[in-house]
PDB file of C-alpha atoms in Angstrom:
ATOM      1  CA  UNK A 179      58.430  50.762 -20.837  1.00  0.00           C
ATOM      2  CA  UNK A 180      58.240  49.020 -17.402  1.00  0.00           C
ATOM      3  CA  UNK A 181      58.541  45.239 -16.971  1.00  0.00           C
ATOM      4  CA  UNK A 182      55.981  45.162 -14.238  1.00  0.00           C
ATOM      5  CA  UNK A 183      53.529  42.425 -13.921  1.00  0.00           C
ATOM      6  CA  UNK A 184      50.559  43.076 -13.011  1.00  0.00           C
ATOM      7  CA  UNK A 185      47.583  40.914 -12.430  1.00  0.00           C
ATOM      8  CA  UNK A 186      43.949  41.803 -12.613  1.00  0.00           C
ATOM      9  CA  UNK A 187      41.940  39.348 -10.656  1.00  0.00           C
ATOM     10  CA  UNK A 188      39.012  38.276  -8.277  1.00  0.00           C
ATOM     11  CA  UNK A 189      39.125  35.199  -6.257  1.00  0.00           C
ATOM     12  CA  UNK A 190      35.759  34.112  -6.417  1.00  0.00           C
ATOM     13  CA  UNK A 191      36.603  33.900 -10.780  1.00  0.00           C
ATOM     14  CA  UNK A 192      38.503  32.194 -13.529  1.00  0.00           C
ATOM     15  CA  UNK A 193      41.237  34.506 -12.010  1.00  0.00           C
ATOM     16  CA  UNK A 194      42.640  31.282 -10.217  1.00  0.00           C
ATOM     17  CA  UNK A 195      43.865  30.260 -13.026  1.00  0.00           C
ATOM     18  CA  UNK A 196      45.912  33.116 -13.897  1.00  0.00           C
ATOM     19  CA  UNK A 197      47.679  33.142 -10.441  1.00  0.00           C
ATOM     20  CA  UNK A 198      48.011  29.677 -10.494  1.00  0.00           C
ATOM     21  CA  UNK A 199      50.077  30.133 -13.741  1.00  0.00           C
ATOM     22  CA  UNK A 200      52.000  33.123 -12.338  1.00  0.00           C
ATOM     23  CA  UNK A 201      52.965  31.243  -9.211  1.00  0.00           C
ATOM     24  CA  UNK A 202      54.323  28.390 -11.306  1.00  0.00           C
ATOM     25  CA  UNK A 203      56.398  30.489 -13.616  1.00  0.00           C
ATOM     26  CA  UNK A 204      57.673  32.308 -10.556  1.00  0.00           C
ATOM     27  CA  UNK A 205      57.910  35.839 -11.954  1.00  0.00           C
ATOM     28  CA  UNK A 206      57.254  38.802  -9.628  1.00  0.00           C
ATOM     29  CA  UNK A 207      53.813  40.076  -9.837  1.00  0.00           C
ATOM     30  CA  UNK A 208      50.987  42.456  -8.414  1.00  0.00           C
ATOM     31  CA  UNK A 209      47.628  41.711  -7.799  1.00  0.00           C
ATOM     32  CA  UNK A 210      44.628  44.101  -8.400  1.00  0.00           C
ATOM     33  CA  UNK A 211      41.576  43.056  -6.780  1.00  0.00           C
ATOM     34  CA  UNK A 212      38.768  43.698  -9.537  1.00  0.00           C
ATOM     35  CA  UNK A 213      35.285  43.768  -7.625  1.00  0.00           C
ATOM     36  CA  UNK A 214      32.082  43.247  -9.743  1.00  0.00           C
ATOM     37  CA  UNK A 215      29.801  45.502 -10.360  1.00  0.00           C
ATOM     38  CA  UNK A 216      30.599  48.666 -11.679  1.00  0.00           C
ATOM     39  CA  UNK A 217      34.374  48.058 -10.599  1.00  0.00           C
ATOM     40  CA  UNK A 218      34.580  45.815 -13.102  1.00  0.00           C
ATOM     41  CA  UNK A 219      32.229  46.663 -16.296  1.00  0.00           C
ATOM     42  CA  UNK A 220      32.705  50.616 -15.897  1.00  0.00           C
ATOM     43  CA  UNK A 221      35.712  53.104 -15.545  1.00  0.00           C
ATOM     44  CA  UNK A 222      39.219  52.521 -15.225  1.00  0.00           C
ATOM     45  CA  UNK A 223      39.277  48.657 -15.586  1.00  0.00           C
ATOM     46  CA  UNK A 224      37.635  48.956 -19.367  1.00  0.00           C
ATOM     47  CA  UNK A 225      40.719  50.244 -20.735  1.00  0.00           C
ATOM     48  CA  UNK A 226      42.579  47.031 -19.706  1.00  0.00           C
ATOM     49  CA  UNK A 227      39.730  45.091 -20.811  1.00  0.00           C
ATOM     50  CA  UNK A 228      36.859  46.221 -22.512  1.00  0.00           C
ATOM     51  CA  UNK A 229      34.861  43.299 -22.417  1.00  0.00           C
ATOM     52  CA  UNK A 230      34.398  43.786 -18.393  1.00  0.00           C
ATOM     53  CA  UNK A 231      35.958  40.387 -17.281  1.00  0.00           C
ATOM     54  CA  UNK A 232      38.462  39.305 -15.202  1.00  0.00           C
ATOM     55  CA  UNK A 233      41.641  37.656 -15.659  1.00  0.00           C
ATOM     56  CA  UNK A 234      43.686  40.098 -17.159  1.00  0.00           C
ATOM     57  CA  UNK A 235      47.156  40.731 -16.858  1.00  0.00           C
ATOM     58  CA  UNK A 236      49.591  43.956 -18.088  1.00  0.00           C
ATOM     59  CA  UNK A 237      53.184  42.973 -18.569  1.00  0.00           C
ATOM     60  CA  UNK A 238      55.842  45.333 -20.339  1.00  0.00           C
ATOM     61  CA  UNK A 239      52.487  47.477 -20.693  1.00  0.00           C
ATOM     62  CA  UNK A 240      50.794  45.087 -22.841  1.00  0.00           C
ATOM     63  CA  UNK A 241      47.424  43.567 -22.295  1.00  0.00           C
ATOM     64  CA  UNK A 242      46.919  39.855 -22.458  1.00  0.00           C
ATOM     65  CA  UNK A 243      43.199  38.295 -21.319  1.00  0.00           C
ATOM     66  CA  UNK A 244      41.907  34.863 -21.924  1.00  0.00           C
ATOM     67  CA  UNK A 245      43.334  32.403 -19.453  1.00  0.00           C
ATOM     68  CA  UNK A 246      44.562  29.917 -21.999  1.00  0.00           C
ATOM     69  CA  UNK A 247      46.284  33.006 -23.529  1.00  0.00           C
ATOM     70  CA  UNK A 248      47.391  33.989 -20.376  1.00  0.00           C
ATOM     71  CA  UNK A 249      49.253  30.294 -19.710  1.00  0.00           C
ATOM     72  CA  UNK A 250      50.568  30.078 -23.309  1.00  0.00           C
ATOM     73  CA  UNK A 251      51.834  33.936 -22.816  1.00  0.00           C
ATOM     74  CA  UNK A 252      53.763  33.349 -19.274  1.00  0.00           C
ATOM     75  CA  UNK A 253      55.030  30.148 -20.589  1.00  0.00           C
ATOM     76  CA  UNK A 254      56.616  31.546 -23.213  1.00  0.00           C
ATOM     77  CA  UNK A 255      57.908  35.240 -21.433  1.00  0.00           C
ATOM     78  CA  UNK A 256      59.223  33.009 -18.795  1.00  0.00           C
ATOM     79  CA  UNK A 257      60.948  30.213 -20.498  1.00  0.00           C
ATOM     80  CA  UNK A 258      63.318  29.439 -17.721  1.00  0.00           C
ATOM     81  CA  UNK A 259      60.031  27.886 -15.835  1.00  0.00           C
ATOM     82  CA  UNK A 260      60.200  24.972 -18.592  1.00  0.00           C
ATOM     83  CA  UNK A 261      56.212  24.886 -18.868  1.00  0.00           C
ATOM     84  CA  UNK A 262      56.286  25.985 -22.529  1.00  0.00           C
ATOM     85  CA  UNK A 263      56.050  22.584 -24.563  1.00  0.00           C
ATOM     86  CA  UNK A 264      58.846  20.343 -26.077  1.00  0.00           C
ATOM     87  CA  UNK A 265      58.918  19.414 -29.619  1.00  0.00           C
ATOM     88  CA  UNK A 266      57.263  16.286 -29.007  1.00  0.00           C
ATOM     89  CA  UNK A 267      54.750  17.582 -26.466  1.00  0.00           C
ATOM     90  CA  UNK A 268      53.940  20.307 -29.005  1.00  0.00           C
ATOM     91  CA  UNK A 269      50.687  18.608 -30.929  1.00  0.00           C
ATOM     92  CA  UNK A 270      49.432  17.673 -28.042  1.00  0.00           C
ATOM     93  CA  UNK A 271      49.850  20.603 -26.379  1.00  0.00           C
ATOM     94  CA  UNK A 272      48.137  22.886 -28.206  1.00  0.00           C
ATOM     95  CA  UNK A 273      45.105  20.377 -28.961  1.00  0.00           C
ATOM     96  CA  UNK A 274      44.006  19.721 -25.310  1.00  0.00           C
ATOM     97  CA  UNK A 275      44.914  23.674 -24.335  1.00  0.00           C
ATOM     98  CA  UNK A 276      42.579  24.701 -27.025  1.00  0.00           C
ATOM     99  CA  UNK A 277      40.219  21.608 -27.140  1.00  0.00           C
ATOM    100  CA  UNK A 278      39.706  22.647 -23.434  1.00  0.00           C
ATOM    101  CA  UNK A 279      39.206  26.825 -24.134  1.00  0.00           C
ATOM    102  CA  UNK A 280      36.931  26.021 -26.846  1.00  0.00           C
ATOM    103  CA  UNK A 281      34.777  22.935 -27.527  1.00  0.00           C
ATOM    104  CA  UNK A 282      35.155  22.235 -23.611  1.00  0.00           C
ATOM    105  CA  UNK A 283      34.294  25.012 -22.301  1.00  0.00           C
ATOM    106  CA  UNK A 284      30.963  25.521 -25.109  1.00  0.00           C
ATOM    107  CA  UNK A 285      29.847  22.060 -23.560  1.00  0.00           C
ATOM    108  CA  UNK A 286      30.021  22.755 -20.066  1.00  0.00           C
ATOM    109  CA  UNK A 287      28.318  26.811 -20.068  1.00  0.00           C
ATOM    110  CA  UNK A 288      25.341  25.588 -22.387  1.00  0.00           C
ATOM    111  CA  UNK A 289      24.998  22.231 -19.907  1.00  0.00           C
ATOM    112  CA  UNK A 290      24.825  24.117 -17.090  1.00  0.00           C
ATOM    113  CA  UNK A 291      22.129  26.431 -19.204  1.00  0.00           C
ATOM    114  CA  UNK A 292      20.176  23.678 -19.809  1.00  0.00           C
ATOM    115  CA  UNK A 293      20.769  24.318 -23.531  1.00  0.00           C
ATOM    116  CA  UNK A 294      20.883  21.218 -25.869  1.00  0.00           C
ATOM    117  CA  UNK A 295      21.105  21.511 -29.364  1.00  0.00           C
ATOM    118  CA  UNK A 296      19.020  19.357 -31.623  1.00  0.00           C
ATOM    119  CA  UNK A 297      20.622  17.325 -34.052  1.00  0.00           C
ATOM    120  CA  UNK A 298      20.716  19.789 -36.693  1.00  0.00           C
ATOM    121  CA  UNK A 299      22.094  22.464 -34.516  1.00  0.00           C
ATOM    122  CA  UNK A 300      25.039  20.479 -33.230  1.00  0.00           C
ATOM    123  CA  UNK A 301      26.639  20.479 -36.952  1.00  0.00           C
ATOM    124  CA  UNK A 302      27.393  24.911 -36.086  1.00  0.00           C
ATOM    125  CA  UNK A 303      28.573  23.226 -32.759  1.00  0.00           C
ATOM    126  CA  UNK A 304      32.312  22.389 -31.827  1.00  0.00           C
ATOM    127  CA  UNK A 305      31.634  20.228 -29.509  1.00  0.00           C
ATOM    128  CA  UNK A 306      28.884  17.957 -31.079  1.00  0.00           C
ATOM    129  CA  UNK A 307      27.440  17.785 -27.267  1.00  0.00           C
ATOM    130  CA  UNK A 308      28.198  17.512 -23.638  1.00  0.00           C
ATOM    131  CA  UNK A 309      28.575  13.805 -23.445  1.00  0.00           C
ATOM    132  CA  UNK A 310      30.754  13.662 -26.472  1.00  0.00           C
ATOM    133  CA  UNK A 311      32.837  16.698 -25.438  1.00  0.00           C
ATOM    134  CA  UNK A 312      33.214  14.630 -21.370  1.00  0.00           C
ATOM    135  CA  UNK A 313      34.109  11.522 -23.281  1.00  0.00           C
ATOM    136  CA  UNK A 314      37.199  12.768 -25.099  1.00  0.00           C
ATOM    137  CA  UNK A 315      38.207  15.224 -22.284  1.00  0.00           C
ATOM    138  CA  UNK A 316      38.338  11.855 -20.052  1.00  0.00           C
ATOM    139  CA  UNK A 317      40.278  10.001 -22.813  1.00  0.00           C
ATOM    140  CA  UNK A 318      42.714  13.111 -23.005  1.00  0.00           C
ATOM    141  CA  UNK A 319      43.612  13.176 -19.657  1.00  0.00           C
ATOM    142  CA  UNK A 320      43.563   9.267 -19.139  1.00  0.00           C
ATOM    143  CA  UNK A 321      46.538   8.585 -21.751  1.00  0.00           C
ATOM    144  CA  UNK A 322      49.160  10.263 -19.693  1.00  0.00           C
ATOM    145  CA  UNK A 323      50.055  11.430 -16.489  1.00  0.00           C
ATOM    146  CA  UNK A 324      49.961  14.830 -17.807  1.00  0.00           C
ATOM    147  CA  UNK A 325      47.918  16.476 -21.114  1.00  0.00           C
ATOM    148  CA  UNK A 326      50.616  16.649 -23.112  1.00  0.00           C
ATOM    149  CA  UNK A 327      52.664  13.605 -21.897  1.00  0.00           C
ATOM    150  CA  UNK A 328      54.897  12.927 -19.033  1.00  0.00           C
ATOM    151  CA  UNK A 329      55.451  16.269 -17.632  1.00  0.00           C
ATOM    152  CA  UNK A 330      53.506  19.336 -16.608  1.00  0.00           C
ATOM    153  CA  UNK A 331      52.899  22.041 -18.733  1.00  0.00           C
ATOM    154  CA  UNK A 332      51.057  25.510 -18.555  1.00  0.00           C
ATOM    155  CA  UNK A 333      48.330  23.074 -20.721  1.00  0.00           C
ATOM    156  CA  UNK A 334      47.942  21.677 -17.407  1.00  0.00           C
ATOM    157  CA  UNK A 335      46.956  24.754 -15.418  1.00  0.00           C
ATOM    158  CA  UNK A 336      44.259  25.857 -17.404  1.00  0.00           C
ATOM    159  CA  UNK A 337      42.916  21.820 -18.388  1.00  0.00           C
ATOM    160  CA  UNK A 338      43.198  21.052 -14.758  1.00  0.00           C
ATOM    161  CA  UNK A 339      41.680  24.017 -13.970  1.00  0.00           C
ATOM    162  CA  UNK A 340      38.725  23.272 -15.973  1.00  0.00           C
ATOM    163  CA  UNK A 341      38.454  19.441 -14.586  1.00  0.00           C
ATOM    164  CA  UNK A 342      39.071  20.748 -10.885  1.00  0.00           C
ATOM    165  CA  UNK A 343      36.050  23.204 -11.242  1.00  0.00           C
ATOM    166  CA  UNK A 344      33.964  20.988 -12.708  1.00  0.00           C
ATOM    167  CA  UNK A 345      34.109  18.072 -10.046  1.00  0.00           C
ATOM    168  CA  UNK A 346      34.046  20.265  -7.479  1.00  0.00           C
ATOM    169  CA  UNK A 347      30.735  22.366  -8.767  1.00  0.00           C
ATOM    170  CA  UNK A 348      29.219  19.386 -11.161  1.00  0.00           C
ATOM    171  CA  UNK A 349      29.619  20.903 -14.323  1.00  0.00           C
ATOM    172  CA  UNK A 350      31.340  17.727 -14.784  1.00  0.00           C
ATOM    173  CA  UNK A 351      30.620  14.204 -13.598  1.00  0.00           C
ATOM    174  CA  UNK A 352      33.051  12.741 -11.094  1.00  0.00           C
ATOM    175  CA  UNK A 353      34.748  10.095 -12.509  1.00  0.00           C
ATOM    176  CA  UNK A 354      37.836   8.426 -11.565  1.00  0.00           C
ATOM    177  CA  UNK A 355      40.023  10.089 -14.397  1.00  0.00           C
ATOM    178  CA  UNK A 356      39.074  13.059 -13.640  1.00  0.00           C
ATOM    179  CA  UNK A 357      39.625  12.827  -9.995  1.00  0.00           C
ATOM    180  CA  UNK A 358      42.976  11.106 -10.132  1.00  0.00           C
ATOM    181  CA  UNK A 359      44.064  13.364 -13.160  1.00  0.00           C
ATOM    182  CA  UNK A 360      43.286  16.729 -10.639  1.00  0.00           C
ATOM    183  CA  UNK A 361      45.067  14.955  -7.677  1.00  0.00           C
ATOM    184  CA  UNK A 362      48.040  15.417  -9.148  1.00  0.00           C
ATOM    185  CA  UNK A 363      47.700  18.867 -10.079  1.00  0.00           C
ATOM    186  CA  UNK A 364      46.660  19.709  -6.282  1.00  0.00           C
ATOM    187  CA  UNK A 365      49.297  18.776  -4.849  1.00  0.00           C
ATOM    188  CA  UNK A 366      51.855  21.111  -7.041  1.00  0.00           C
ATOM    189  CA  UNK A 367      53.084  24.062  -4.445  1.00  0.00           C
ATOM    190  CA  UNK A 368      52.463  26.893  -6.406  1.00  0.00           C
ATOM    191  CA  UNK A 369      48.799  25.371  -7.219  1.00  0.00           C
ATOM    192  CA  UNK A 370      48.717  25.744  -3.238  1.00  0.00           C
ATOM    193  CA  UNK A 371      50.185  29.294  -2.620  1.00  0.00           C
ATOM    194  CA  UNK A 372      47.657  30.406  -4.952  1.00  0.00           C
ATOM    195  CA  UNK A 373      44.577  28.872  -3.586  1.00  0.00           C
ATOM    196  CA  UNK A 374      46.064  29.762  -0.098  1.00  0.00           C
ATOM    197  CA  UNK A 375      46.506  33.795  -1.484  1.00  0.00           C
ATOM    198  CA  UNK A 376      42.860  33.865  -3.430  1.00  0.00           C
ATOM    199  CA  UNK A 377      41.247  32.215  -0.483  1.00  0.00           C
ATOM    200  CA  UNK A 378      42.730  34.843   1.752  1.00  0.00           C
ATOM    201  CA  UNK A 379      40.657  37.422  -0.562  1.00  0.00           C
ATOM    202  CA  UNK A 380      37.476  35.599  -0.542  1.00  0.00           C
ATOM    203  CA  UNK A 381      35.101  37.972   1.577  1.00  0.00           C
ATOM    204  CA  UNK A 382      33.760  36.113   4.509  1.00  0.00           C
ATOM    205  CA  UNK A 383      29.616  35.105   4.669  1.00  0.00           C
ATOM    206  CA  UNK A 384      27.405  37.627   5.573  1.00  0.00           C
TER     207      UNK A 384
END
């Protein structure tokens, strides 16, 4: 079985995220450009992921998709990185990474939808709604410098990823935690070689 990593991407996707988290854990890896379209939903790329979607990455010729999977995964295959959480970053941890890949991310897809539960609807709801999910995202990232305390984790990449898109597209509102919580993030170097290598990819305007 081969240790190759491979990554499955797009630039113009959630994909970020998944280099972002490779280029912090500093393993080797190659990157497939996955086009939409029929790339994508048809053919060869279905039997890495069936569902059609992009990130996806094969590593000792197993499949892992879902970008907070992804993080948690490369955390843990690559512990010498130290982005995998301590004992007492633990709780935290896993509540934001999964607060943020849930609940979070329900919020900000049926916002942008224009889709707002009534009251009775928002009991089958994780999130309760948008303004409750913002509220306690803001108040997460607010009580330290990082989600689960005083250093970065791979929590981070996919949490900041989520705040970073959302100020910068308004699926989010732009307040201050938010924006000083991202700073941070931004200036990390492997945050930059990725953005630098997806933007490279990103086809130029008709």
């Amino acid at each position: 079985m081969t240790d190759e990593l491979v990554l499955y991407t797009n630039p113009q996707s959630r994909g970020r995220i998944a280099r972002w988290m490779l280029e912090e854990v500093g393993a080797p890896y190659r990157a497939e450009v996955v086009n939409y379209g029929p790339t994508m939903k048809e053919g060869a790329y279905r039997s890495v992921n069936p569902m059609g979607k992009v990130p996806a990455i094969v590593h000792g010729g197993k499949v892992v998709t879902e970008c907070a999977a992804i993080c948690a995964y490369l955390a843990e295959a690559f512990p010498d990185a130290g982005l995998s959480p301590l004992p007492e970053e633990r709780a935290d941890y896993y509540r934001w990474l999964f607060f943020a890949a849930g609940p979070m991310e329900q919020a900000i897809t049926n916002n942008w939808a224009k889709f707002e539960p009534s009251a009775e609807q928002r009991m089958m709801f994780g999130y309760g709604s948008y303004d409750l999910a913002v509220d306690v995202l803001e108040q997460a990232v607010s009580k330290h410098p990082y989600i689960a305390g005083e250093r970065f984790t791979a929590a981070d990449v996919y949490v900041g990823s989520q705040v970073g898109w959302g100020i910068m597209f308004g699926t989010l509102p732009k307040r201050d935690a938010f924006a000083a919580y991202f700073a941070r993030l931004q200036s990390r170097p492997a945050y930059q070689r990725a953005s630098e290598a997806d933007d490279k990819l990103v086809p130029a305007p008709a």
